[in-house]
Amino acid sequence: MVSHVINHILWRFVLIIVIITLYTPNLSAAKQSKINGLKMNVIDRCWRLNPEWRRHRPQLATCSVGYTGKMTNNIGKDLIHYIVIDPSDDPINPKRGTLRYGASVIQGKVWITFQRDMHIKLERPLLISSFTAIDGRGVNVHIANNACLMIFKATNIIIHGIRVHHCKPQAPGVVMGPEGKVIPLGHVDGDAIRLVTASKIWIDHNTLYNCQDGLLDVTRGSTDVTISNNWFRDQDKVMLLGHDDGYVRDQNMKVTVVYNHFGPNCNQRMPRIRHGYAHVANNLYLGWVQYAIGGSMGPSLKSEANLFIAPTIGSKEVTWRKSNHNNGDTWEFHSVKDAFENGASFTVTKGGRVPKPNYSNEQYFKVVDVNFVRSLTRSSGILGCSKTSVC
Ligand SMILES: *[C@@H]1O[C@H](CO)[C@@H](O)[C@H](O)[C@H]1NC(C)=O
């Protein structure tokens, strides 16, 4: 009888120890983030505090905000985990183990990771299939020195933690298409990431620089895009939202640009907006040459709680507009709670109402006070995720 009671007490004791052990990693992660003085934004806080993030990579899909909403279509029981082990590239007959095989050939939900650090020189643009996540966390992956990334008529795509740079224009030719069939592809400008008729795309924590055309183009009816936590630097034309003045389908384009770090050495288009609507919030602008935000063809912009630091020499004006006299000046540029340093100025549209993003519950995020922008964008671009602590 007595031994039974002792046994019972002993088991309780064991149970308590197990519970304590299970909860300790979370406690220490929170403590660590406090020690580092890290102030994480809402996207990062969703996964970076978990020291076991490597074992739960697809959980990232629940962390997005803004027009892309949550990326939960990318995860589930039928998710295929694919590991890139081979940095080589064959644009027509991709080998198993290469990035192109995982991104273009495999259909359905795919979560792509990389076995080790890699420099991938693509022979032709990489056409990413719908329901694909490319996850470079924990390794150094460069896509550089030739063709780069393209999302062509596809949806539900995550690009996270990749360096894309020194992208070059590509002559027309055939390439493995996003549906696993070889297709002809016309001339492609040297952009790092180009979206063509794409929707529900999340581009997070990438470092993009030094490309021959632009770093990120959202074109031809693309919409529902969130561009977050990226570092854009050393570039003339940074980000284009809206294909050309004549492409009216882009009137429906909605893009969220949040927690990005622009500069140093960026010239213009951060972004340049045509037709559609952009909510640009909590970004850090380290100078520009011609302008930071511009547009034509009746674009709408809500610039909210960004920190604009004007360059020491040159234009202090954040905005630029191309007036189109046939259509009148219908641009709507609104600045709300932005901060301006070094003499920066912002020409706003007089009168009218600030166009609200009208986010749904799952798209909504709280824009924070501009005083926190420096710390919230401090880890923009590639994260150094060490093996032992939080990412
Ligand atoms: C949000 O809704 C209001 C009211 O319907 C509308 O005027 C505004 O254009 C909408 N904003 C966007 C970005 O569509």
mmCIF file of C-alpha atoms and ligand atoms in Angstrom:
data_model
loop_
_atom_site.group_PDB
_atom_site.id
_atom_site.type_symbol
_atom_site.label_atom_id
_atom_site.label_comp_id
_atom_site.label_asym_id
_atom_site.label_seq_id
_atom_site.Cartn_x
_atom_site.Cartn_y
_atom_site.Cartn_z
ATOM 1 C CA MET A 1 0.000 0.000 0.000
ATOM 2 C CA VAL A 2 2.744 2.446 1.087
ATOM 3 C CA SER A 3 4.918 1.508 -1.832
ATOM 4 C CA HIS A 4 1.958 2.154 -4.133
ATOM 5 C CA VAL A 5 1.607 5.730 -2.816
ATOM 6 C CA ILE A 6 5.358 6.348 -3.142
ATOM 7 C CA ASN A 7 5.192 5.052 -6.657
ATOM 8 C CA HIS A 8 2.347 7.447 -7.431
ATOM 9 C CA ILE A 9 4.284 10.431 -6.043
ATOM 10 C CA LEU A 10 7.343 9.401 -7.972
ATOM 11 C CA TRP A 11 5.378 9.331 -11.230
ATOM 12 C CA ARG A 12 3.996 12.783 -10.602
ATOM 13 C CA PHE A 13 7.504 14.031 -10.016
ATOM 14 C CA VAL A 14 8.651 12.522 -13.318
ATOM 15 C CA LEU A 15 5.706 14.111 -15.103
ATOM 16 C CA ILE A 16 6.579 17.558 -13.710
ATOM 17 C CA ILE A 17 10.197 17.181 -14.861
ATOM 18 C CA VAL A 18 9.012 16.213 -18.358
ATOM 19 C CA ILE A 19 6.730 19.259 -18.544
ATOM 20 C CA ILE A 20 9.491 21.594 -17.396
ATOM 21 C CA THR A 21 11.885 20.136 -19.977
ATOM 22 C CA LEU A 22 9.326 20.557 -22.755
ATOM 23 C CA TYR A 23 8.760 24.207 -21.965
ATOM 24 C CA THR A 24 12.361 25.241 -21.383
ATOM 25 C CA PRO A 25 13.343 25.897 -25.053
ATOM 26 C CA ASN A 26 10.547 28.438 -25.472
ATOM 27 C CA LEU A 27 11.502 30.227 -22.297
ATOM 28 C CA SER A 28 15.147 30.421 -23.241
ATOM 29 C CA ALA A 29 14.313 31.650 -26.761
ATOM 30 C CA ALA A 30 12.202 34.482 -25.419
ATOM 31 C CA LYS A 31 14.953 35.293 -22.918
ATOM 32 C CA GLN A 32 17.556 35.258 -25.659
ATOM 33 C CA SER A 33 15.580 37.683 -27.822
ATOM 34 C CA LYS A 34 15.368 40.022 -24.854
ATOM 35 C CA ILE A 35 19.094 39.751 -24.184
ATOM 36 C CA ASN A 36 19.859 40.626 -27.814
ATOM 37 C CA GLY A 37 17.488 43.582 -27.551
ATOM 38 C CA LEU A 38 15.793 42.147 -30.614
ATOM 39 C CA LYS A 39 12.511 43.699 -31.492
ATOM 40 C CA MET A 40 10.958 41.363 -33.993
ATOM 41 C CA ASN A 41 8.235 42.286 -36.406
ATOM 42 C CA VAL A 42 5.011 40.316 -36.489
ATOM 43 C CA ILE A 43 6.103 38.013 -39.330
ATOM 44 C CA ASP A 44 9.412 37.078 -37.709
ATOM 45 C CA ARG A 45 7.932 36.689 -34.238
ATOM 46 C CA CYS A 46 5.669 34.014 -35.682
ATOM 47 C CA TRP A 47 8.550 31.552 -36.282
ATOM 48 C CA ARG A 48 12.003 32.866 -35.342
ATOM 49 C CA LEU A 49 11.583 32.465 -31.601
ATOM 50 C CA ASN A 50 11.086 28.746 -31.985
ATOM 51 C CA PRO A 51 14.519 27.072 -31.693
ATOM 52 C CA GLU A 52 12.991 24.008 -33.367
ATOM 53 C CA TRP A 53 12.027 25.931 -36.537
ATOM 54 C CA ARG A 54 14.109 23.544 -38.669
ATOM 55 C CA ARG A 55 11.856 20.659 -37.725
ATOM 56 C CA HIS A 56 8.748 22.699 -38.475
ATOM 57 C CA ARG A 57 9.737 24.603 -41.625
ATOM 58 C CA PRO A 58 6.267 24.656 -43.241
ATOM 59 C CA GLN A 59 4.947 26.540 -40.198
ATOM 60 C CA LEU A 60 6.432 29.613 -41.927
ATOM 61 C CA ALA A 61 3.418 29.529 -44.270
ATOM 62 C CA THR A 62 1.180 30.667 -41.405
ATOM 63 C CA CYS A 63 3.296 33.792 -40.755
ATOM 64 C CA SER A 64 2.597 35.976 -43.795
ATOM 65 C CA VAL A 65 0.511 39.158 -43.649
ATOM 66 C CA GLY A 66 -0.650 41.748 -46.183
ATOM 67 C CA TYR A 67 -2.316 41.065 -49.519
ATOM 68 C CA THR A 68 -0.899 37.562 -49.882
ATOM 69 C CA GLY A 69 -2.816 36.509 -46.763
ATOM 70 C CA LYS A 70 -1.704 33.300 -45.055
ATOM 71 C CA MET A 71 0.080 30.800 -47.298
ATOM 72 C CA THR A 72 -1.752 27.818 -45.862
ATOM 73 C CA ASN A 73 -2.540 26.453 -49.358
ATOM 74 C CA ASN A 74 1.166 25.583 -49.490
ATOM 75 C CA ILE A 75 1.065 23.150 -46.578
ATOM 76 C CA GLY A 76 -0.832 20.078 -45.437
ATOM 77 C CA LYS A 77 -0.637 16.281 -45.478
ATOM 78 C CA ASP A 78 0.036 16.094 -49.213
ATOM 79 C CA LEU A 79 3.117 18.354 -49.002
ATOM 80 C CA ILE A 80 6.207 16.979 -50.756
ATOM 81 C CA HIS A 81 9.541 17.761 -49.045
ATOM 82 C CA TYR A 82 12.278 18.166 -51.636
ATOM 83 C CA ILE A 83 15.963 18.776 -50.951
ATOM 84 C CA VAL A 84 18.246 20.394 -53.520
ATOM 85 C CA ILE A 85 21.523 18.456 -53.468
ATOM 86 C CA ASP A 86 22.905 19.441 -56.897
ATOM 87 C CA PRO A 87 23.625 23.081 -57.875
ATOM 88 C CA SER A 88 23.842 22.293 -61.607
ATOM 89 C CA ASP A 89 21.126 23.291 -64.064
ATOM 90 C CA ASP A 90 19.650 21.792 -67.208
ATOM 91 C CA PRO A 91 16.798 24.006 -68.462
ATOM 92 C CA ILE A 92 15.117 21.363 -70.657
ATOM 93 C CA ASN A 93 15.876 18.085 -68.919
ATOM 94 C CA PRO A 94 16.367 18.973 -65.264
ATOM 95 C CA LYS A 95 18.102 16.334 -63.183
ATOM 96 C CA ARG A 96 16.491 15.050 -59.998
ATOM 97 C CA GLY A 97 18.159 16.814 -57.072
ATOM 98 C CA THR A 98 18.468 20.169 -58.831
ATOM 99 C CA LEU A 99 16.477 23.290 -57.990
ATOM 100 C CA ARG A 100 14.758 23.298 -61.385
ATOM 101 C CA TYR A 101 13.499 19.740 -60.918
ATOM 102 C CA GLY A 102 11.871 20.673 -57.616
ATOM 103 C CA ALA A 103 10.516 24.050 -58.726
ATOM 104 C CA SER A 104 9.287 23.278 -62.279
ATOM 105 C CA VAL A 105 8.904 19.504 -62.716
ATOM 106 C CA ILE A 106 7.310 18.400 -59.450
ATOM 107 C CA GLN A 107 3.642 19.387 -59.381
ATOM 108 C CA GLY A 108 1.473 19.864 -56.311
ATOM 109 C CA LYS A 109 2.606 21.223 -52.953
ATOM 110 C CA VAL A 110 6.393 21.236 -52.708
ATOM 111 C CA TRP A 111 8.601 22.589 -49.919
ATOM 112 C CA ILE A 112 12.118 23.019 -51.286
ATOM 113 C CA THR A 113 15.168 23.218 -49.004
ATOM 114 C CA PHE A 114 18.908 23.033 -49.693
ATOM 115 C CA GLN A 115 21.307 20.404 -48.393
ATOM 116 C CA ARG A 116 24.217 22.854 -48.055
ATOM 117 C CA ASP A 117 25.531 26.267 -49.146
ATOM 118 C CA MET A 118 25.209 26.618 -52.917
ATOM 119 C CA HIS A 119 25.916 28.945 -55.830
ATOM 120 C CA ILE A 120 23.379 28.195 -58.532
ATOM 121 C CA LYS A 121 23.995 29.575 -62.004
ATOM 122 C CA LEU A 122 20.764 29.086 -63.935
ATOM 123 C CA GLU A 123 21.138 28.488 -67.673
ATOM 124 C CA ARG A 124 17.668 29.949 -68.350
ATOM 125 C CA PRO A 125 15.012 31.637 -66.189
ATOM 126 C CA LEU A 126 13.596 29.338 -63.517
ATOM 127 C CA LEU A 127 9.808 29.047 -63.928
ATOM 128 C CA ILE A 128 8.360 28.278 -60.506
ATOM 129 C CA SER A 129 5.199 26.103 -60.320
ATOM 130 C CA SER A 130 2.135 26.923 -58.250
ATOM 131 C CA PHE A 131 2.146 25.702 -54.609
ATOM 132 C CA THR A 132 5.951 25.804 -54.374
ATOM 133 C CA ALA A 133 7.936 27.153 -51.426
ATOM 134 C CA ILE A 134 11.657 27.817 -51.842
ATOM 135 C CA ASP A 135 13.177 27.952 -48.354
ATOM 136 C CA GLY A 136 16.848 28.924 -48.047
ATOM 137 C CA ARG A 137 16.890 29.298 -44.254
ATOM 138 C CA GLY A 138 19.985 28.010 -42.503
ATOM 139 C CA VAL A 139 22.216 27.804 -45.610
ATOM 140 C CA ASN A 140 23.720 30.353 -48.007
ATOM 141 C CA VAL A 141 22.045 30.009 -51.384
ATOM 142 C CA HIS A 142 23.036 32.317 -54.229
ATOM 143 C CA ILE A 143 21.176 32.413 -57.527
ATOM 144 C CA ALA A 144 23.480 34.580 -59.564
ATOM 145 C CA ASN A 145 25.485 35.513 -62.618
ATOM 146 C CA ASN A 146 23.028 34.559 -65.339
ATOM 147 C CA ALA A 147 19.282 33.834 -65.536
ATOM 148 C CA CYS A 148 17.136 34.297 -62.428
ATOM 149 C CA LEU A 149 13.626 33.664 -61.068
ATOM 150 C CA MET A 150 10.300 33.976 -62.858
ATOM 151 C CA ILE A 151 6.737 33.294 -61.762
ATOM 152 C CA PHE A 152 4.651 32.947 -64.905
ATOM 153 C CA LYS A 153 0.896 32.297 -64.649
ATOM 154 C CA ALA A 154 1.243 30.668 -61.235
ATOM 155 C CA THR A 155 -0.130 31.141 -57.719
ATOM 156 C CA ASN A 156 0.666 30.261 -54.087
ATOM 157 C CA ILE A 157 4.445 30.652 -54.112
ATOM 158 C CA ILE A 158 6.842 31.481 -51.269
ATOM 159 C CA ILE A 159 10.404 32.647 -51.889
ATOM 160 C CA HIS A 160 12.341 32.931 -48.637
ATOM 161 C CA GLY A 161 15.989 33.356 -47.691
ATOM 162 C CA ILE A 162 17.721 33.441 -51.087
ATOM 163 C CA ARG A 163 20.368 35.798 -52.452
ATOM 164 C CA VAL A 164 19.602 36.742 -56.053
ATOM 165 C CA HIS A 165 22.110 38.959 -57.843
ATOM 166 C CA HIS A 166 23.991 39.757 -61.055
ATOM 167 C CA CYS A 167 21.029 38.617 -63.143
ATOM 168 C CA LYS A 168 21.416 39.028 -66.902
ATOM 169 C CA PRO A 169 18.984 39.333 -69.841
ATOM 170 C CA GLN A 170 18.160 36.097 -71.649
ATOM 171 C CA ALA A 171 17.613 35.497 -75.354
ATOM 172 C CA PRO A 172 14.441 33.637 -76.416
ATOM 173 C CA GLY A 173 14.597 29.862 -76.120
ATOM 174 C CA VAL A 174 12.926 26.763 -74.717
ATOM 175 C CA VAL A 175 12.762 25.951 -71.036
ATOM 176 C CA MET A 176 10.981 23.597 -68.630
ATOM 177 C CA GLY A 177 7.668 25.343 -67.885
ATOM 178 C CA PRO A 178 5.862 25.665 -64.558
ATOM 179 C CA GLU A 179 3.607 22.751 -65.436
ATOM 180 C CA GLY A 180 6.477 20.374 -66.082
ATOM 181 C CA LYS A 181 6.296 20.750 -69.883
ATOM 182 C CA VAL A 182 8.958 22.307 -72.078
ATOM 183 C CA ILE A 183 7.726 25.659 -73.439
ATOM 184 C CA PRO A 184 9.147 28.461 -75.596
ATOM 185 C CA LEU A 185 10.061 31.601 -73.653
ATOM 186 C CA GLY A 186 10.606 35.017 -75.249
ATOM 187 C CA HIS A 187 13.324 37.511 -74.405
ATOM 188 C CA VAL A 188 13.629 38.115 -70.659
ATOM 189 C CA ASP A 189 15.143 41.235 -69.083
ATOM 190 C CA GLY A 190 17.709 40.741 -66.362
ATOM 191 C CA ASP A 191 15.431 40.904 -63.320
ATOM 192 C CA ALA A 192 16.098 39.074 -60.057
ATOM 193 C CA ILE A 193 12.448 38.037 -59.600
ATOM 194 C CA ARG A 194 9.823 38.673 -62.246
ATOM 195 C CA LEU A 195 6.091 38.022 -61.713
ATOM 196 C CA VAL A 196 3.924 37.693 -64.833
ATOM 197 C CA THR A 197 0.190 37.084 -64.280
ATOM 198 C CA ALA A 198 0.936 35.713 -60.815
ATOM 199 C CA SER A 199 -1.099 35.895 -57.626
ATOM 200 C CA LYS A 200 -0.767 35.063 -53.937
ATOM 201 C CA ILE A 201 2.999 35.384 -53.899
ATOM 202 C CA TRP A 202 5.074 35.967 -50.748
ATOM 203 C CA ILE A 203 8.630 37.222 -51.060
ATOM 204 C CA ASP A 204 10.291 37.344 -47.622
ATOM 205 C CA HIS A 205 13.841 37.775 -46.249
ATOM 206 C CA ASN A 206 15.693 37.720 -49.567
ATOM 207 C CA THR A 207 18.735 39.820 -50.454
ATOM 208 C CA LEU A 208 18.559 41.208 -53.993
ATOM 209 C CA TYR A 209 21.191 43.359 -55.716
ATOM 210 C CA ASN A 210 23.152 44.282 -58.829
ATOM 211 C CA CYS A 211 20.946 43.059 -61.652
ATOM 212 C CA GLN A 212 20.925 44.326 -65.212
ATOM 213 C CA ASP A 213 17.253 45.313 -65.288
ATOM 214 C CA GLY A 214 15.290 45.445 -62.026
ATOM 215 C CA LEU A 215 15.229 43.514 -58.766
ATOM 216 C CA LEU A 216 11.530 42.750 -58.552
ATOM 217 C CA ASP A 217 8.862 43.232 -61.233
ATOM 218 C CA VAL A 218 5.179 42.583 -60.563
ATOM 219 C CA THR A 219 3.525 42.672 -63.991
ATOM 220 C CA ARG A 220 0.663 41.742 -66.313
ATOM 221 C CA GLY A 221 -2.268 41.303 -64.010
ATOM 222 C CA SER A 222 -0.309 40.031 -61.010
ATOM 223 C CA THR A 223 -1.927 40.707 -57.650
ATOM 224 C CA ASP A 224 -2.162 39.690 -53.982
ATOM 225 C CA VAL A 225 1.542 39.998 -53.357
ATOM 226 C CA THR A 226 3.434 40.654 -50.103
ATOM 227 C CA ILE A 227 7.038 41.808 -50.291
ATOM 228 C CA SER A 228 8.445 41.719 -46.753
ATOM 229 C CA ASN A 229 11.751 41.741 -44.873
ATOM 230 C CA ASN A 230 13.876 41.918 -48.023
ATOM 231 C CA TRP A 231 17.085 43.868 -48.489
ATOM 232 C CA PHE A 232 17.333 45.684 -51.822
ATOM 233 C CA ARG A 233 20.667 47.344 -52.533
ATOM 234 C CA ASP A 234 23.099 48.512 -55.221
ATOM 235 C CA GLN A 235 20.562 48.869 -57.993
ATOM 236 C CA ASP A 236 19.255 51.388 -60.517
ATOM 237 C CA LYS A 237 15.636 50.194 -60.973
ATOM 238 C CA VAL A 238 14.539 48.436 -57.797
ATOM 239 C CA MET A 239 10.861 47.473 -57.892
ATOM 240 C CA LEU A 240 8.239 47.829 -60.589
ATOM 241 C CA LEU A 241 4.562 47.307 -59.771
ATOM 242 C CA GLY A 242 2.513 47.367 -62.974
ATOM 243 C CA HIS A 243 3.696 46.376 -66.410
ATOM 244 C CA ASP A 244 3.280 49.371 -68.685
ATOM 245 C CA ASP A 245 1.063 52.402 -69.063
ATOM 246 C CA GLY A 246 -1.282 50.610 -71.487
ATOM 247 C CA TYR A 247 -1.854 47.490 -69.381
ATOM 248 C CA VAL A 248 -5.139 48.388 -67.668
ATOM 249 C CA ARG A 249 -5.621 44.952 -66.070
ATOM 250 C CA ASP A 250 -3.112 46.117 -63.491
ATOM 251 C CA GLN A 251 -5.812 48.411 -62.077
ATOM 252 C CA ASN A 252 -6.734 45.480 -59.832
ATOM 253 C CA MET A 253 -3.181 44.960 -58.595
ATOM 254 C CA LYS A 254 -2.758 45.011 -54.819
ATOM 255 C CA VAL A 255 0.684 44.790 -53.255
ATOM 256 C CA THR A 256 1.938 45.100 -49.667
ATOM 257 C CA VAL A 257 5.524 46.296 -49.186
ATOM 258 C CA VAL A 258 6.526 45.989 -45.515
ATOM 259 C CA TYR A 259 9.693 45.786 -43.315
ATOM 260 C CA ASN A 260 12.061 46.056 -46.278
ATOM 261 C CA HIS A 261 15.427 47.755 -46.272
ATOM 262 C CA PHE A 262 16.164 49.864 -49.374
ATOM 263 C CA GLY A 263 19.743 50.917 -49.972
ATOM 264 C CA PRO A 264 22.467 51.847 -49.930
ATOM 265 C CA ASN A 265 23.063 52.732 -53.573
ATOM 266 C CA CYS A 266 19.547 52.437 -54.936
ATOM 267 C CA ASN A 267 18.547 54.935 -57.605
ATOM 268 C CA GLN A 268 14.779 54.767 -58.218
ATOM 269 C CA ARG A 269 11.532 52.679 -58.127
ATOM 270 C CA MET A 270 11.139 51.669 -54.485
ATOM 271 C CA PRO A 271 8.557 51.049 -55.901
ATOM 272 C CA ARG A 272 7.304 52.606 -59.140
ATOM 273 C CA ILE A 273 3.559 51.934 -59.327
ATOM 274 C CA ARG A 274 1.310 51.848 -62.383
ATOM 275 C CA HIS A 275 -2.485 51.590 -62.197
ATOM 276 C CA GLY A 276 -2.857 49.528 -59.007
ATOM 277 C CA TYR A 277 -2.628 50.030 -55.255
ATOM 278 C CA ALA A 278 0.345 49.640 -52.964
ATOM 279 C CA HIS A 279 0.404 49.728 -49.183
ATOM 280 C CA VAL A 280 3.993 50.630 -48.350
ATOM 281 C CA ALA A 281 4.533 50.457 -44.574
ATOM 282 C CA ASN A 282 7.357 50.312 -42.016
ATOM 283 C CA ASN A 283 10.183 50.264 -44.548
ATOM 284 C CA LEU A 284 13.610 51.843 -44.168
ATOM 285 C CA TYR A 285 14.925 53.992 -47.024
ATOM 286 C CA LEU A 286 18.651 54.657 -46.908
ATOM 287 C CA GLY A 287 18.762 57.334 -49.584
ATOM 288 C CA TRP A 288 18.007 57.307 -53.311
ATOM 289 C CA VAL A 289 19.256 59.205 -56.340
ATOM 290 C CA GLN A 290 16.283 60.090 -58.574
ATOM 291 C CA TYR A 291 13.411 59.226 -56.232
ATOM 292 C CA ALA A 292 12.134 56.541 -53.843
ATOM 293 C CA ILE A 293 8.446 56.112 -54.727
ATOM 294 C CA GLY A 294 6.977 57.015 -58.103
ATOM 295 C CA GLY A 295 4.146 56.231 -60.433
ATOM 296 C CA SER A 296 1.974 56.874 -63.449
ATOM 297 C CA MET A 297 -1.483 55.988 -64.809
ATOM 298 C CA GLY A 298 -3.523 56.754 -61.716
ATOM 299 C CA PRO A 299 -1.660 54.689 -59.118
ATOM 300 C CA SER A 300 -2.808 54.666 -55.482
ATOM 301 C CA LEU A 301 -0.348 54.621 -52.649
ATOM 302 C CA LYS A 302 -0.661 54.593 -48.897
ATOM 303 C CA SER A 303 2.799 55.262 -47.554
ATOM 304 C CA GLU A 304 2.596 54.585 -43.822
ATOM 305 C CA ALA A 305 5.195 54.896 -41.061
ATOM 306 C CA ASN A 306 8.225 54.536 -43.307
ATOM 307 C CA LEU A 307 11.549 56.136 -42.454
ATOM 308 C CA PHE A 308 12.880 58.122 -45.424
ATOM 309 C CA ILE A 309 16.480 59.240 -45.035
ATOM 310 C CA ALA A 310 17.346 61.580 -47.916
ATOM 311 C CA PRO A 311 20.755 61.329 -49.572
ATOM 312 C CA THR A 312 23.307 63.924 -48.517
ATOM 313 C CA ILE A 313 23.697 65.215 -52.045
ATOM 314 C CA GLY A 314 20.990 65.219 -54.723
ATOM 315 C CA SER A 315 17.218 65.022 -54.622
ATOM 316 C CA LYS A 316 15.575 65.205 -51.232
ATOM 317 C CA GLU A 317 12.149 64.519 -52.692
ATOM 318 C CA VAL A 318 10.783 61.015 -52.052
ATOM 319 C CA THR A 319 8.198 60.962 -54.826
ATOM 320 C CA TRP A 320 8.093 61.222 -58.603
ATOM 321 C CA ARG A 321 5.093 61.224 -60.935
ATOM 322 C CA LYS A 322 4.833 60.934 -64.649
ATOM 323 C CA SER A 323 1.914 63.083 -65.659
ATOM 324 C CA ASN A 324 -0.149 61.892 -68.552
ATOM 325 C CA HIS A 325 -2.018 64.880 -69.896
ATOM 326 C CA ASN A 326 -4.502 62.812 -71.860
ATOM 327 C CA ASN A 327 -5.731 61.152 -68.689
ATOM 328 C CA GLY A 328 -5.204 64.019 -66.302
ATOM 329 C CA ASP A 329 -3.174 63.661 -63.129
ATOM 330 C CA THR A 330 -5.143 61.017 -61.313
ATOM 331 C CA TRP A 331 -2.380 59.768 -59.016
ATOM 332 C CA GLU A 332 -3.223 59.295 -55.346
ATOM 333 C CA PHE A 333 -0.119 59.487 -53.186
ATOM 334 C CA HIS A 334 -0.781 59.654 -49.473
ATOM 335 C CA SER A 335 1.699 59.769 -46.635
ATOM 336 C CA VAL A 336 0.567 58.838 -43.128
ATOM 337 C CA LYS A 337 2.885 58.928 -40.088
ATOM 338 C CA ASP A 338 6.027 58.703 -42.231
ATOM 339 C CA ALA A 339 9.273 60.140 -40.836
ATOM 340 C CA PHE A 340 11.729 62.214 -42.837
ATOM 341 C CA GLU A 341 15.397 62.701 -42.085
ATOM 342 C CA ASN A 342 18.192 64.622 -43.755
ATOM 343 C CA GLY A 343 15.730 67.044 -45.364
ATOM 344 C CA ALA A 344 13.571 64.433 -47.113
ATOM 345 C CA SER A 345 10.250 65.710 -48.490
ATOM 346 C CA PHE A 346 7.119 63.970 -49.801
ATOM 347 C CA THR A 347 4.678 65.555 -52.249
ATOM 348 C CA VAL A 348 1.215 64.270 -51.427
ATOM 349 C CA THR A 349 -2.001 64.425 -53.397
ATOM 350 C CA LYS A 350 -4.065 67.324 -52.131
ATOM 351 C CA GLY A 351 -7.491 66.438 -50.862
ATOM 352 C CA GLY A 352 -9.250 63.150 -51.286
ATOM 353 C CA ARG A 353 -9.314 60.271 -48.867
ATOM 354 C CA VAL A 354 -6.373 58.040 -48.063
ATOM 355 C CA PRO A 355 -7.189 54.714 -49.768
ATOM 356 C CA LYS A 356 -7.388 52.097 -47.033
ATOM 357 C CA PRO A 357 -5.936 48.658 -47.752
ATOM 358 C CA ASN A 358 -9.220 47.030 -46.603
ATOM 359 C CA TYR A 359 -7.360 43.955 -45.370
ATOM 360 C CA SER A 360 -9.271 40.848 -44.368
ATOM 361 C CA ASN A 361 -8.602 39.397 -40.912
ATOM 362 C CA GLU A 362 -5.867 37.102 -42.155
ATOM 363 C CA GLN A 363 -4.175 39.868 -44.175
ATOM 364 C CA TYR A 364 -4.307 42.470 -41.421
ATOM 365 C CA PHE A 365 -1.249 43.595 -39.488
ATOM 366 C CA LYS A 366 -0.707 46.478 -37.142
ATOM 367 C CA VAL A 367 1.565 49.133 -38.634
ATOM 368 C CA VAL A 368 3.935 50.147 -35.845
ATOM 369 C CA ASP A 369 5.256 53.547 -34.865
ATOM 370 C CA VAL A 370 7.972 54.771 -37.229
ATOM 371 C CA ASN A 371 10.403 55.033 -34.296
ATOM 372 C CA PHE A 372 10.650 51.223 -34.347
ATOM 373 C CA VAL A 373 11.381 50.934 -38.078
ATOM 374 C CA ARG A 374 15.162 50.765 -37.675
ATOM 375 C CA SER A 375 14.975 47.845 -35.285
ATOM 376 C CA LEU A 376 12.140 46.076 -37.125
ATOM 377 C CA THR A 377 14.109 46.120 -40.387
ATOM 378 C CA ARG A 378 17.492 45.352 -38.835
ATOM 379 C CA SER A 379 17.378 41.723 -39.887
ATOM 380 C CA SER A 380 15.995 42.345 -43.382
ATOM 381 C CA GLY A 381 17.468 40.200 -46.125
ATOM 382 C CA ILE A 382 19.169 36.882 -45.435
ATOM 383 C CA LEU A 383 19.137 35.821 -41.781
ATOM 384 C CA GLY A 384 22.203 34.311 -40.208
ATOM 385 C CA CYS A 385 20.583 31.272 -38.591
ATOM 386 C CA SER A 386 23.143 29.609 -36.373
ATOM 387 C CA LYS A 387 22.803 25.919 -35.524
ATOM 388 C CA THR A 388 22.491 26.485 -31.804
ATOM 389 C CA SER A 389 20.309 29.510 -31.075
ATOM 390 C CA VAL A 390 17.265 31.271 -32.419
ATOM 391 C CA CYS A 391 17.308 32.301 -36.050
HETATM 392 C C1 LIG B 1 -11.258 50.232 -49.653
HETATM 393 O O1 LIG B 1 -12.664 50.465 -49.594
HETATM 394 C C2 LIG B 1 -13.050 51.819 -49.869
HETATM 395 C C3 LIG B 1 -14.545 51.917 -49.639
HETATM 396 O O2 LIG B 1 -15.215 50.968 -50.378
HETATM 397 C C4 LIG B 1 -12.648 52.193 -51.294
HETATM 398 O O3 LIG B 1 -12.980 53.534 -51.553
HETATM 399 C C5 LIG B 1 -11.128 51.997 -51.436
HETATM 400 O O4 LIG B 1 -10.732 52.241 -52.767
HETATM 401 C C6 LIG B 1 -10.749 50.578 -51.049
HETATM 402 N N1 LIG B 1 -9.290 50.429 -51.107
HETATM 403 C C7 LIG B 1 -8.700 49.652 -52.013
HETATM 404 C C8 LIG B 1 -7.228 49.580 -51.922
HETATM 405 O O5 LIG B 1 -9.281 49.026 -52.866
#
